[in-house]
Each structure stands twice: as structure tokens, then as C-alpha cells.
mmCIF file of C-alpha atoms in Angstrom:
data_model
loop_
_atom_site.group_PDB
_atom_site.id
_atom_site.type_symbol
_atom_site.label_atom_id
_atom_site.label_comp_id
_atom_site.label_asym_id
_atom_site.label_seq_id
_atom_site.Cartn_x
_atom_site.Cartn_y
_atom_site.Cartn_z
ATOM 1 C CA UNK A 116 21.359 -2.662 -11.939
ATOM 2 C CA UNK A 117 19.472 -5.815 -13.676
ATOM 3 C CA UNK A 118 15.782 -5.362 -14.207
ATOM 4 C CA UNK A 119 13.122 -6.122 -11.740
ATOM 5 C CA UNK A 120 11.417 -9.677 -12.058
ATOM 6 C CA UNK A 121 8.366 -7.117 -11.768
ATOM 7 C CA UNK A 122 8.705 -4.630 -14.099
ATOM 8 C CA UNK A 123 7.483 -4.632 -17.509
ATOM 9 C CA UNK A 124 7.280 -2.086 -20.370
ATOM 10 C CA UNK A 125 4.114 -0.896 -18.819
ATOM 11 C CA UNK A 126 5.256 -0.662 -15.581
ATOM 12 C CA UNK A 127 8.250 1.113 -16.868
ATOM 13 C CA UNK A 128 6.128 3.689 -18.672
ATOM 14 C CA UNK A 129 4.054 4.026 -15.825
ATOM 15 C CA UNK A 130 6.621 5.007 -13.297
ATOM 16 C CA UNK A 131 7.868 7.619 -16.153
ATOM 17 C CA UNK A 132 4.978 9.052 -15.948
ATOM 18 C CA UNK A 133 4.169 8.934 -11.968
ATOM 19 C CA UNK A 134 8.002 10.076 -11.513
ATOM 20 C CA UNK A 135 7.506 13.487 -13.812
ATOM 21 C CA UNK A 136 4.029 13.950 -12.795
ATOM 22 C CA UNK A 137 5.650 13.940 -9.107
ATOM 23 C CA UNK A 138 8.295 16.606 -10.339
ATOM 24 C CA UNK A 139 5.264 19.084 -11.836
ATOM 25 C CA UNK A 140 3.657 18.151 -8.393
ATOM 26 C CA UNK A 141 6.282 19.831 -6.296
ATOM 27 C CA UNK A 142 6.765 22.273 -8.576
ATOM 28 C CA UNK A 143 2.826 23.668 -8.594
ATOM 29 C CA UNK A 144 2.513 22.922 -5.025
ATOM 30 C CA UNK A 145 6.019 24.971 -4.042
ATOM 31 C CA UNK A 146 5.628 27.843 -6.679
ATOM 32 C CA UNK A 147 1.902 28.009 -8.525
ATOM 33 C CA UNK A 148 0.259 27.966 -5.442
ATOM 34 C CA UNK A 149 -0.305 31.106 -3.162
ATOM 35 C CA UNK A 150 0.291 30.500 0.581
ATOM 36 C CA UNK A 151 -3.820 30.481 2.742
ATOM 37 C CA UNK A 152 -3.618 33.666 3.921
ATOM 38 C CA UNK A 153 -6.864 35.421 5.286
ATOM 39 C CA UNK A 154 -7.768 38.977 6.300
ATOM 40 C CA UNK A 155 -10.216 38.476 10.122
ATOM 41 C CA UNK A 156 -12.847 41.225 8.984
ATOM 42 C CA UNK A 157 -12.868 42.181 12.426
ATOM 43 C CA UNK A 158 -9.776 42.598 13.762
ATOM 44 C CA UNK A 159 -8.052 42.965 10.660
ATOM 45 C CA UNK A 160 -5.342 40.427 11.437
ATOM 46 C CA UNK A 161 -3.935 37.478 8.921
ATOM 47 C CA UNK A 162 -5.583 33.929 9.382
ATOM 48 C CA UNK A 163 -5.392 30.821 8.103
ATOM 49 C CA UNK A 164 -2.745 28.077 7.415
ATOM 50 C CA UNK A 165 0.004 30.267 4.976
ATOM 51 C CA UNK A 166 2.737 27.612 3.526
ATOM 52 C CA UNK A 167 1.419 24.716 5.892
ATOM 53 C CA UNK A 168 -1.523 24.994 3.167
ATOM 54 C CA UNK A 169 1.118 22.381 1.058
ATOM 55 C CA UNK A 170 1.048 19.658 3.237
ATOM 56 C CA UNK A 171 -2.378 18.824 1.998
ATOM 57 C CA UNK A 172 -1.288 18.389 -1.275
ATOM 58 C CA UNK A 173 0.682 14.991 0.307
ATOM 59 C CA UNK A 174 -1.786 14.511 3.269
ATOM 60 C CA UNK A 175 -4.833 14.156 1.118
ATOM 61 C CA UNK A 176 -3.786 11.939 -1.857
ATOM 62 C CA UNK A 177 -2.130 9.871 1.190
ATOM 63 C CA UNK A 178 -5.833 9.313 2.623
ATOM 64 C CA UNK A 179 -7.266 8.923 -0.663
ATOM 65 C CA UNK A 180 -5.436 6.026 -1.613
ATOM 66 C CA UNK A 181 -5.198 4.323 1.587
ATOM 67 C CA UNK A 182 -9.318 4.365 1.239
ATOM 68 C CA UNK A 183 -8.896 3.244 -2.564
ATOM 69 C CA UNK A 184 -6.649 0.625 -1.399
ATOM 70 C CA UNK A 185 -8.628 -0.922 1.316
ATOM 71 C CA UNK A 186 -11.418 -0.404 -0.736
ATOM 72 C CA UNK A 187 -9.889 -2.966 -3.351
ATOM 73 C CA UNK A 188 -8.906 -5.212 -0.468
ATOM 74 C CA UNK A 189 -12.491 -5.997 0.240
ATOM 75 C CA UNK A 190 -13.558 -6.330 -3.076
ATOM 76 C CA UNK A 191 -10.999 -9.118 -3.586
ATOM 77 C CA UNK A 192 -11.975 -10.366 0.178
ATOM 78 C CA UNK A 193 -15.247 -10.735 -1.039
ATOM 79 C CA UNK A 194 -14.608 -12.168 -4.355
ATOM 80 C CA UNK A 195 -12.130 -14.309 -2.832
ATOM 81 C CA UNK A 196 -14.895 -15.702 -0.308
ATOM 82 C CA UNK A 197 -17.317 -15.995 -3.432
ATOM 83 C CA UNK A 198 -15.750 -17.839 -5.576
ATOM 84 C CA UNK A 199 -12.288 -18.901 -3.911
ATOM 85 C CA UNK A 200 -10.228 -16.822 -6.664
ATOM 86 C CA UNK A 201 -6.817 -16.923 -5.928
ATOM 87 C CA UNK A 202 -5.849 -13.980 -8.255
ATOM 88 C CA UNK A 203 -8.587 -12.184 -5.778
ATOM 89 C CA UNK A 204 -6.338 -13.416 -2.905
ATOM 90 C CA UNK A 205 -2.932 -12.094 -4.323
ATOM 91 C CA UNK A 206 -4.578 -8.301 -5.529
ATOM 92 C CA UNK A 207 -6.210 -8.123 -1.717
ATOM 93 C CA UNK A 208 -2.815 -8.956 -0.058
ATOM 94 C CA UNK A 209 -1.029 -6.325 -1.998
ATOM 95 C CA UNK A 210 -3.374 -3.929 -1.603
ATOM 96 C CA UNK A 211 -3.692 -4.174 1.744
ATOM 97 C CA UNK A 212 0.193 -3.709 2.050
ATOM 98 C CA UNK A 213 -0.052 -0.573 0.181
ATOM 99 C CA UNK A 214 -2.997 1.073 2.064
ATOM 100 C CA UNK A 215 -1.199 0.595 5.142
ATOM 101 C CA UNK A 216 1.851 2.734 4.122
ATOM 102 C CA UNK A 217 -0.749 5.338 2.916
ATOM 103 C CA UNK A 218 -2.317 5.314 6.348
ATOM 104 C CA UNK A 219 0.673 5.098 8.001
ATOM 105 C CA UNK A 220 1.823 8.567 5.740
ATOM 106 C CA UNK A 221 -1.769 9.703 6.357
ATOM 107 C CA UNK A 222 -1.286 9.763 10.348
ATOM 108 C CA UNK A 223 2.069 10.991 10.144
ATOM 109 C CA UNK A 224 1.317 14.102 7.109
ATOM 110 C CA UNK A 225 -1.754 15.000 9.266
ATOM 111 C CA UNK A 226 0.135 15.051 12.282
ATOM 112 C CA UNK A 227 2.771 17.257 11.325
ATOM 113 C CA UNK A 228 0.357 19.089 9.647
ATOM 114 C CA UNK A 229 -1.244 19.685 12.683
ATOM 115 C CA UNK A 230 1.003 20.814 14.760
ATOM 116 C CA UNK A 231 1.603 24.490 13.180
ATOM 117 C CA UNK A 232 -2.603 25.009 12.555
ATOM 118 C CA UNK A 233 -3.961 23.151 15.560
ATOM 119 C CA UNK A 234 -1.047 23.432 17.877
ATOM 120 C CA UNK A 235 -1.147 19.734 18.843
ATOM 121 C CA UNK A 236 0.543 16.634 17.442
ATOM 122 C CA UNK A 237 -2.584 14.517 18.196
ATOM 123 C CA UNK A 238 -5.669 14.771 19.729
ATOM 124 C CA UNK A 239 -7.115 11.917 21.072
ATOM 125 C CA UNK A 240 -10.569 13.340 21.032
ATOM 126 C CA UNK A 241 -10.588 13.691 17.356
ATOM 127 C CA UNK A 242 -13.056 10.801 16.071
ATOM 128 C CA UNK A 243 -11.096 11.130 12.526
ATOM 129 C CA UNK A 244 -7.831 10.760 13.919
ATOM 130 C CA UNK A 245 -8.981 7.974 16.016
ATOM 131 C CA UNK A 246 -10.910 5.971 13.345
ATOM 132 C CA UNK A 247 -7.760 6.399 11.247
ATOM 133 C CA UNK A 248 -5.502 5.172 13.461
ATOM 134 C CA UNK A 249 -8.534 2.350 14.241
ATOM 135 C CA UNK A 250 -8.066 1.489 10.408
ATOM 136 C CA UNK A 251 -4.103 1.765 10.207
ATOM 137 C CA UNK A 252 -4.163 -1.199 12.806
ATOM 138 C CA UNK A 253 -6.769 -3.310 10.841
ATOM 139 C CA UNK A 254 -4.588 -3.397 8.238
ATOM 140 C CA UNK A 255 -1.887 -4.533 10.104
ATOM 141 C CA UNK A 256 -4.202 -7.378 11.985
ATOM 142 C CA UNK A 257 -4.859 -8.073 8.147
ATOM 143 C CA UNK A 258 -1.466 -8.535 7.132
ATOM 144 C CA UNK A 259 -0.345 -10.514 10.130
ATOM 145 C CA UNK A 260 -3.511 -12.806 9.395
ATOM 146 C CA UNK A 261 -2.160 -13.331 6.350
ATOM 147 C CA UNK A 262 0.980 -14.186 7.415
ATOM 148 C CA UNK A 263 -0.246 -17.283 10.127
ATOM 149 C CA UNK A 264 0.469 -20.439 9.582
ATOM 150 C CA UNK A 265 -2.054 -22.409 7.270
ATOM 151 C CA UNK A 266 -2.146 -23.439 3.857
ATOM 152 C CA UNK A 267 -2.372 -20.782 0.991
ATOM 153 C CA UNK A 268 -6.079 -21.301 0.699
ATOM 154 C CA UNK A 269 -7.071 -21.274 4.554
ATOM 155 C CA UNK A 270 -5.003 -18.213 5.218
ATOM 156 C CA UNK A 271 -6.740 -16.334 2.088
ATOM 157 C CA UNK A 272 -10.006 -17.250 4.023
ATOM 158 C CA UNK A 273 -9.248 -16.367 6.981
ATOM 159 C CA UNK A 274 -7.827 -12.988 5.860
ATOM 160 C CA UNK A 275 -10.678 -12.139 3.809
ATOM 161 C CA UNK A 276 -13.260 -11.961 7.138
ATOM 162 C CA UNK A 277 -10.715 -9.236 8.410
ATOM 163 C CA UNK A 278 -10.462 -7.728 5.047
ATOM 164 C CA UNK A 279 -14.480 -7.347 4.577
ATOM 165 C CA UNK A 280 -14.124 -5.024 7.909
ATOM 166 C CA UNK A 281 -11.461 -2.583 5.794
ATOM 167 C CA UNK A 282 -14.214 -0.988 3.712
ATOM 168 C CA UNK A 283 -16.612 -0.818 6.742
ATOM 169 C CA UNK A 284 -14.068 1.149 8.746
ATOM 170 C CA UNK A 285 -12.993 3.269 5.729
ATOM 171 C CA UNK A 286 -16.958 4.710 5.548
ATOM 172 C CA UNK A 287 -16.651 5.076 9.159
ATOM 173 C CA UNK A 288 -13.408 7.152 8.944
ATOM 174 C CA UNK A 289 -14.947 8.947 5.858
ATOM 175 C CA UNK A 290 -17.991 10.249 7.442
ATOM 176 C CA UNK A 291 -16.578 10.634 10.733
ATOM 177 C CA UNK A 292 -16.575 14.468 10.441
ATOM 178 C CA UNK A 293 -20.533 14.576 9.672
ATOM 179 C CA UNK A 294 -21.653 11.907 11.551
ATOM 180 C CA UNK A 295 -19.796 13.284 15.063
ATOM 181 C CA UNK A 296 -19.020 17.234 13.727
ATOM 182 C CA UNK A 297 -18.714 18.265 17.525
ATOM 183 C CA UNK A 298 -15.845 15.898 18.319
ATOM 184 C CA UNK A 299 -13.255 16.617 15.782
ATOM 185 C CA UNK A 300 -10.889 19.257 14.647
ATOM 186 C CA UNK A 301 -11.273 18.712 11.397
ATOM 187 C CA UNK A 302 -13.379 20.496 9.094
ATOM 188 C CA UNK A 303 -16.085 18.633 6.639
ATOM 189 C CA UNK A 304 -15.552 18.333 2.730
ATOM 190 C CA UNK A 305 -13.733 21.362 1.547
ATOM 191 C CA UNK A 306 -14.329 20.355 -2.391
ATOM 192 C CA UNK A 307 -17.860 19.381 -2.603
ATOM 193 C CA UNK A 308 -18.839 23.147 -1.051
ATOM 194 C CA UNK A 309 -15.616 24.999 -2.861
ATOM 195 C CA UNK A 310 -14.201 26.497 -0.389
ATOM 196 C CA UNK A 311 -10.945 25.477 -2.331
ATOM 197 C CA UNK A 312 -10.631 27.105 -5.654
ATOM 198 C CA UNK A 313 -7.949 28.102 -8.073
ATOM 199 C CA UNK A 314 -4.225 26.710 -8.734
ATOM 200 C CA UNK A 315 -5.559 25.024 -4.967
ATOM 201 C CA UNK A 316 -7.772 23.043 -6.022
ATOM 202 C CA UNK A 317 -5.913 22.256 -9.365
ATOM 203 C CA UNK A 318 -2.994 21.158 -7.310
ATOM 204 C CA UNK A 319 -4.781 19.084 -5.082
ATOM 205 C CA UNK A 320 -6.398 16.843 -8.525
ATOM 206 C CA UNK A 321 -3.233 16.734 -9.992
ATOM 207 C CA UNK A 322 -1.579 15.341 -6.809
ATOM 208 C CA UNK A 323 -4.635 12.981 -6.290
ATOM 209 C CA UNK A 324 -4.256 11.563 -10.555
ATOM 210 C CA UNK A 325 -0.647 11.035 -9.246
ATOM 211 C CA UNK A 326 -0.990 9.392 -6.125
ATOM 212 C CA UNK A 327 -3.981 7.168 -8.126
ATOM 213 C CA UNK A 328 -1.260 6.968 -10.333
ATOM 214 C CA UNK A 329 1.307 5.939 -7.591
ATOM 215 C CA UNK A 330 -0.531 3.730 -6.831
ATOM 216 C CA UNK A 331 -1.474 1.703 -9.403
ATOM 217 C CA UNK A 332 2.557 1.356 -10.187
ATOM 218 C CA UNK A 333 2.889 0.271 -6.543
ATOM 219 C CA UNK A 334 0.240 -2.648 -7.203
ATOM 220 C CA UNK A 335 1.285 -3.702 -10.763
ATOM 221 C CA UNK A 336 4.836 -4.532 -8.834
ATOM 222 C CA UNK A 337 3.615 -5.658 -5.743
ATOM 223 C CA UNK A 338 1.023 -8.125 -6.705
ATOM 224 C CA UNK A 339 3.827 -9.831 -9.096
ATOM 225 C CA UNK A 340 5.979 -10.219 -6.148
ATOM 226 C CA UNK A 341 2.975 -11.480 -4.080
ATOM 227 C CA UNK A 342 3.025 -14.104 -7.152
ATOM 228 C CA UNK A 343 6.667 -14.942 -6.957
ATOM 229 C CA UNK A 344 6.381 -15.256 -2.927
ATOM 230 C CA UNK A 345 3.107 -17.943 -3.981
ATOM 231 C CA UNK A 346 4.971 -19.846 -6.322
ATOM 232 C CA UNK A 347 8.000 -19.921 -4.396
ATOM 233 C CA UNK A 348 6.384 -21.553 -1.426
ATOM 234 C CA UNK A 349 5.059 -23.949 -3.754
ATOM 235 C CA UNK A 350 7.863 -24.546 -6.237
ATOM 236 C CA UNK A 351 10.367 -23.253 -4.160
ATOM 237 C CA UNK A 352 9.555 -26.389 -1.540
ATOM 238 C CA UNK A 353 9.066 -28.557 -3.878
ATOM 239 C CA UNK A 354 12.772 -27.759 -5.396
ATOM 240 C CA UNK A 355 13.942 -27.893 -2.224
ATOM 241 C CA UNK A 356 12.627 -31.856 -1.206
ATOM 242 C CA UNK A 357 13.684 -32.838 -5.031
ATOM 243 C CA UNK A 358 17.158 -31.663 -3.863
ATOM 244 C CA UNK A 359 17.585 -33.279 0.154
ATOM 245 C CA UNK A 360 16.045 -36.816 -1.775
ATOM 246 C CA UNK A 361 18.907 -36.567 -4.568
ATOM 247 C CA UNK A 362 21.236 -36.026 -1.514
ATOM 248 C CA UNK A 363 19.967 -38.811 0.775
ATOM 249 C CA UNK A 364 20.188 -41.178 -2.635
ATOM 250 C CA UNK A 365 23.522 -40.208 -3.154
ATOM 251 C CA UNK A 366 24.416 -40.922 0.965
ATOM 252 C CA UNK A 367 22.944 -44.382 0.261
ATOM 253 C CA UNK A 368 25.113 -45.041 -2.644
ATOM 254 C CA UNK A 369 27.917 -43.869 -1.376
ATOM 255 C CA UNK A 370 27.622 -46.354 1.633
ATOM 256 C CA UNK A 371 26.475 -49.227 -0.459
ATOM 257 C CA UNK A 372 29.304 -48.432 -2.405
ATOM 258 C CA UNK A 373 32.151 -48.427 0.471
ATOM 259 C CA UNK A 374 30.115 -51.967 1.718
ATOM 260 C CA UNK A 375 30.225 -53.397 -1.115
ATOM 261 C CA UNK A 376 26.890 -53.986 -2.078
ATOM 262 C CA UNK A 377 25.063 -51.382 -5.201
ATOM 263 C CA UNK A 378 21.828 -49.579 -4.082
ATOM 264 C CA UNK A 379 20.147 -51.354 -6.682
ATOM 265 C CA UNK A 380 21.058 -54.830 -4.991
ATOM 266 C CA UNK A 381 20.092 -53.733 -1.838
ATOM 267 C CA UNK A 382 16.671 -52.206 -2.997
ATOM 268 C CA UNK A 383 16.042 -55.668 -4.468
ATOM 269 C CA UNK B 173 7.957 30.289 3.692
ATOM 270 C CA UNK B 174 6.296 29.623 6.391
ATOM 271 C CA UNK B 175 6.739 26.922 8.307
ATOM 272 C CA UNK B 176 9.659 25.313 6.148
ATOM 273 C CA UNK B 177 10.475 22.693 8.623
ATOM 274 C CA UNK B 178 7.182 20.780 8.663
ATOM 275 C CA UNK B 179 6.892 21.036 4.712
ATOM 276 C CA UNK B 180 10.040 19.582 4.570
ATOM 277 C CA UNK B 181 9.331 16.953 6.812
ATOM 278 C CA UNK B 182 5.868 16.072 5.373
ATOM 279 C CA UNK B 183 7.044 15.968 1.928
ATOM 280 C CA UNK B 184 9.865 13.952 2.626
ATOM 281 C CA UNK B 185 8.703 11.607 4.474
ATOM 282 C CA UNK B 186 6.346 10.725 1.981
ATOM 283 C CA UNK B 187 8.641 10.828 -0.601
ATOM 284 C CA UNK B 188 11.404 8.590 1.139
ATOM 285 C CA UNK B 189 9.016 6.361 2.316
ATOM 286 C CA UNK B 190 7.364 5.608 -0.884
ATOM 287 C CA UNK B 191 11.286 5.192 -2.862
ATOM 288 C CA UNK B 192 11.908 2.664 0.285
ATOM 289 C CA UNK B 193 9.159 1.006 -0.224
ATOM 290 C CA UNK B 194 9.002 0.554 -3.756
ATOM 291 C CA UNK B 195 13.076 -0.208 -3.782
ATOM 292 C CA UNK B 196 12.192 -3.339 -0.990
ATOM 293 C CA UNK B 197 9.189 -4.407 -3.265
ATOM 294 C CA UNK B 198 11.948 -4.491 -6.066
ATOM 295 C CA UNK B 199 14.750 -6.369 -4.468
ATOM 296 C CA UNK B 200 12.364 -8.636 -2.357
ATOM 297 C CA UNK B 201 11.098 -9.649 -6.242
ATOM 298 C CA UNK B 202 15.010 -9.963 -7.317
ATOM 299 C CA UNK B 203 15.902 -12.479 -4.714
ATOM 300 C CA UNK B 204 12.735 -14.441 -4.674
ATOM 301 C CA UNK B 205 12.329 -14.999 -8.589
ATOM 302 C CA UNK B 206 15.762 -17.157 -8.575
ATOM 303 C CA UNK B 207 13.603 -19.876 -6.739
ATOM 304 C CA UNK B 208 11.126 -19.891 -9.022
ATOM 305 C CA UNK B 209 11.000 -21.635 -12.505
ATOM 306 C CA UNK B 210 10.517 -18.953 -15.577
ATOM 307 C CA UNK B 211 7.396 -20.172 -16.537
ATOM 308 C CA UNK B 212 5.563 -19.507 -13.245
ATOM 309 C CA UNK B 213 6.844 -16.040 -12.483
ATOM 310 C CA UNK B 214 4.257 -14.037 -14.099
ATOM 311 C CA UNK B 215 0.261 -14.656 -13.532
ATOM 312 C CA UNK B 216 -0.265 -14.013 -16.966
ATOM 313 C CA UNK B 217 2.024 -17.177 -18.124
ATOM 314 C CA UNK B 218 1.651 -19.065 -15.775
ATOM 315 C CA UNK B 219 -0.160 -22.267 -17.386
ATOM 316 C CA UNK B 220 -3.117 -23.233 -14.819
ATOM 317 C CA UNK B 221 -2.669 -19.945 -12.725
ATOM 318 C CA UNK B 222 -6.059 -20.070 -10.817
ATOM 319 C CA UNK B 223 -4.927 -23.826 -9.406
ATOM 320 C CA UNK B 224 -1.418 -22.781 -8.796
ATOM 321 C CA UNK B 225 -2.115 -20.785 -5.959
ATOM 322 C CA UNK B 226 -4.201 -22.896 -4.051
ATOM 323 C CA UNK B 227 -2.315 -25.446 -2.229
#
């Protein structure tokens, strides 16, 4: 296979590292760490999630970058509304493309999740599901704004007003949990009051350095195709006209020629 | 294990859908890089970057 127009030996060191760092990820998740199981002090029976426990070690980095992501499509949103920066413009796009796939995996990882510990799929009560799902289609209005039809700077201003809403709703989905705590399932921040500890917690840092890490790989290579894809709508067109004209010329010299008369002589 | 099916489907689905991803990112690069002269396929080479992109 011939290299990627996108890769470089960064990139390629990069996705060394994010690719072994995945292995040791599996590995800790699937053998250093000890399945949640509780003892209920009062009727003496086993609690609490047991293997399901390693779906959070996906889950979480998931929502983590999808919030890092959309929180670097609003800086460039803003930036790009600032001071018109088109490099602003190409990191935002990218971005956004990324945190979508993370939300997307964050809905989906949750949900299954779900499903052994809450015994439901979805709950459409849950103001954290909801505001997640909220923000999952915002950055899909985002990327279909970016796609209308428009010149490359009107569409980067028009998608930057939707983009300044991404961070808004990410704050929103953050604090959901403290800000509504009767209306969702889910529990408030398990770190900040360690109620995670151990090869847990370690597992759940290491898989969030990788999935920073992830990601970071994910935007070196997509914002240098969101590059190519500017320049070939600009060169690419451009190369295209140069072409049909050198066609048309050589129509009209081809029916000069079978009349009789050279181009030149009738251009004169 | 507990609960093997939904581990496996988590993880994998993240997994798979990341190596999609990331494979479509690569090829989408591959086939849109032949339109586009050397010189302008990298921001940092591109001569005149910042008014290349606006249009």
C-alpha cells in the first residue's frame, strides 16, 4: 500500500504509539483490573457492575474527547469569526468530524453499557443521555452547514455561529448530572470524590492519554485532508476549466481547419 | 466474565469504528491529492496558505 498524502514521520510515530498504547489498554482493562464487585452490608448479597465495569474504560475516553473535540471546534469558530483565519476554519471542520464519531461511540458504549446495570437501552428521562444525544445532532447540523452551498469563506461563517453553540452544549451535557441530579441515572463525578481507586482508576488515565492520544492522530490526518478537499475545490476547478478551454480551442481548430480557414485568421 | 457479549460489543465497536474511520480519512486523502498540485498539499508549504483558502 503507497503512503497516505497525510501521513508524515510524526504522524507515523504517533499512531505507533496510540496503536501499542491501545494493545496495553486492552490488556490492563481485560486482565489488571478486578471485576466491581460489592458485598450489600445488609443482605449480604454481591452488587455492583462485575466485568461490565470495562466498558467505561471505552465509554469514558469516548465522552472525553468528543467534549475536547467540540471544545476545539469553538475555539477555531471563534477565532475564525475574529479574525477570518482560514487555518481556524480547516482545524474546526475536522474537529467537529471527529467529535461526532466520539459522540456517536459515546451514545452507543453508554447504551450497551446500560443495558446489563440499568436494565434499559435508553431512557428518555435521563437529562445526560438527552443532552448528549442534543449535542451528537449539533454536530451533525454543523457538518451539514458546512457542507451548503456558498463560497469557502461564507460557509466557514456560517458554520462557525453553529459551532460557538458546541461548547455551550458540551457544559450543559457536563453538568447535567449536578445541575438536574433527580432526573438522571447517572451518577456525579466518580474521580474528583475517589470512589474509583487502584489499577481502576489507572486504567481509566491510561485509556483517557490514549484516546487524547487517538485523537490528536485522528486530527493531524484529518485536517490535511480537509486541506487537500480546500485546495482541490480551488485548484482542482481551476484544472478542470484550463482543460474544457484547451478542448473547445482544439474543436475550433479542428473546424477551421476542415473549412479551410486557421483559427488565427478567423480570430483576426 | 461477566457479561462477555456487551464487552465485546462495546469494545469493538469502538475499535472498528475508529480503523473505518481512520482507513476512509486515508483513502479519501489518496484519491483527492492526485487533483491537487504538490506544492499546495500540505498547509505548511503551501506558499500564501492563509489566502489560499479563502475563495
Amino acid at each position: 500500500m503507497s503512503e497516505s498524502p497525510t501521513s508524515s514521520k510524526t504522524s507515523r510515530l504517533l499512531g505507533v504509539a496510540v496503536a501499542l498504547g491501545a494493545i496495553a489498554l486492552v490488556l490492563l482493562a481485560f486482565i489488571a483490573v478486578e471485576p466491581d464487585v460489592r458485598i450489600n452490608a445488609e443482605t449480604g448479597q454481591e452488587i455492583g457492575q462485575f466485568d461490565a465495569v470495562r466498558l467505561l474504560f471505552v465509554h469514558v475516553p469516548a465522552a472525553l474527547i468528543a467534549y475536547l473535540a467540540f471544545t476545539v471546534t469553538t475555539v477555531g469558530s471563534a477565532v475564525v469569526l475574529w479574525k477570518r483565519s482560514v487555518w481556524w476554519d480547516v482545524v474546526a471542520g475536522a474537529s467537529a468530524e471527529i467529535g461526532a464519531l466520539c459522540a456517536a461511540l459515546t451514545l452507543i458504549t453508554g447504551s450497551i453499557w446500560g443495558r446489563p446495570i440499568w436494565n434499559t437501552w435508553w431512557e428518555w428521562g435521563d437529562v445526560r443521555l438527552l443532552t448528549t444525544l442534543v449535542l451528537f445532532m449539533l454536530s451533525l447540523g454543523y457538518l451539514a452547514v458546512r457542507r451548503l452551498e456558498g463560497t469557502a469563506t461564507e460557509r466557514a461563517r456560517r458554520s462557525a455561529i453553529v459551532g460557538l453553540l458546541l461548547f455551550l452544549n458540551v457544559v450543559i451535557v457536563n453538568r447535567s448530572v449536578e445541575w438536574w441530579a433527580s432526573q438522571t441515572l447517572h451518577q456525579k463525578s466518580t474521580i474528583a470524590d475517589a470512589t474509583i481507586e487502584g489499577n481502576t482508576l489507572f486504567t481509566l488515565f491510561f485509556a483517557m492519554v490514549v484516546g487524547v492520544g487517538a485523537y490528536v492522530w485522528m486530527m493531524i490526518h484529518r485536517f490535511r485532508l480537509a486541506w487537500l478537499e480546500r485546495m482541490s475545490d480551488r485548484f482542482g476547478t481551476d484544472d478542470l476549466l484550463a482543460a474544457r478551454r484547451a478542448e473547445a480551442d482544439d474543436h475550433a481548430r479542428i473546424a477551421s481547419a476542415v473549412g479551410g480557414t486557421s483559427p488565427e485568421g478567423e480570430s483576426s | 466474565m461477566t457479561h462477555l457479549v456487551y464487552l465485546i460489543a462495546g469494545w469493538g465497536i469502538t475499535f472498528v469504528a475508529c480503523g473505518v474511520y481512520a482507513m476512509s480519512v486515508m483513502r479519501r486523502s489518496r484519491r483527492v491529492a492526485a487533483r491537487v498540485p504538490v506544492d499546495r498539499r500540505r498547509w505548511m508549504t503551501a506558499k500564501d496558505a492563509d489566502q489560499l483558502g479563502e475563495s
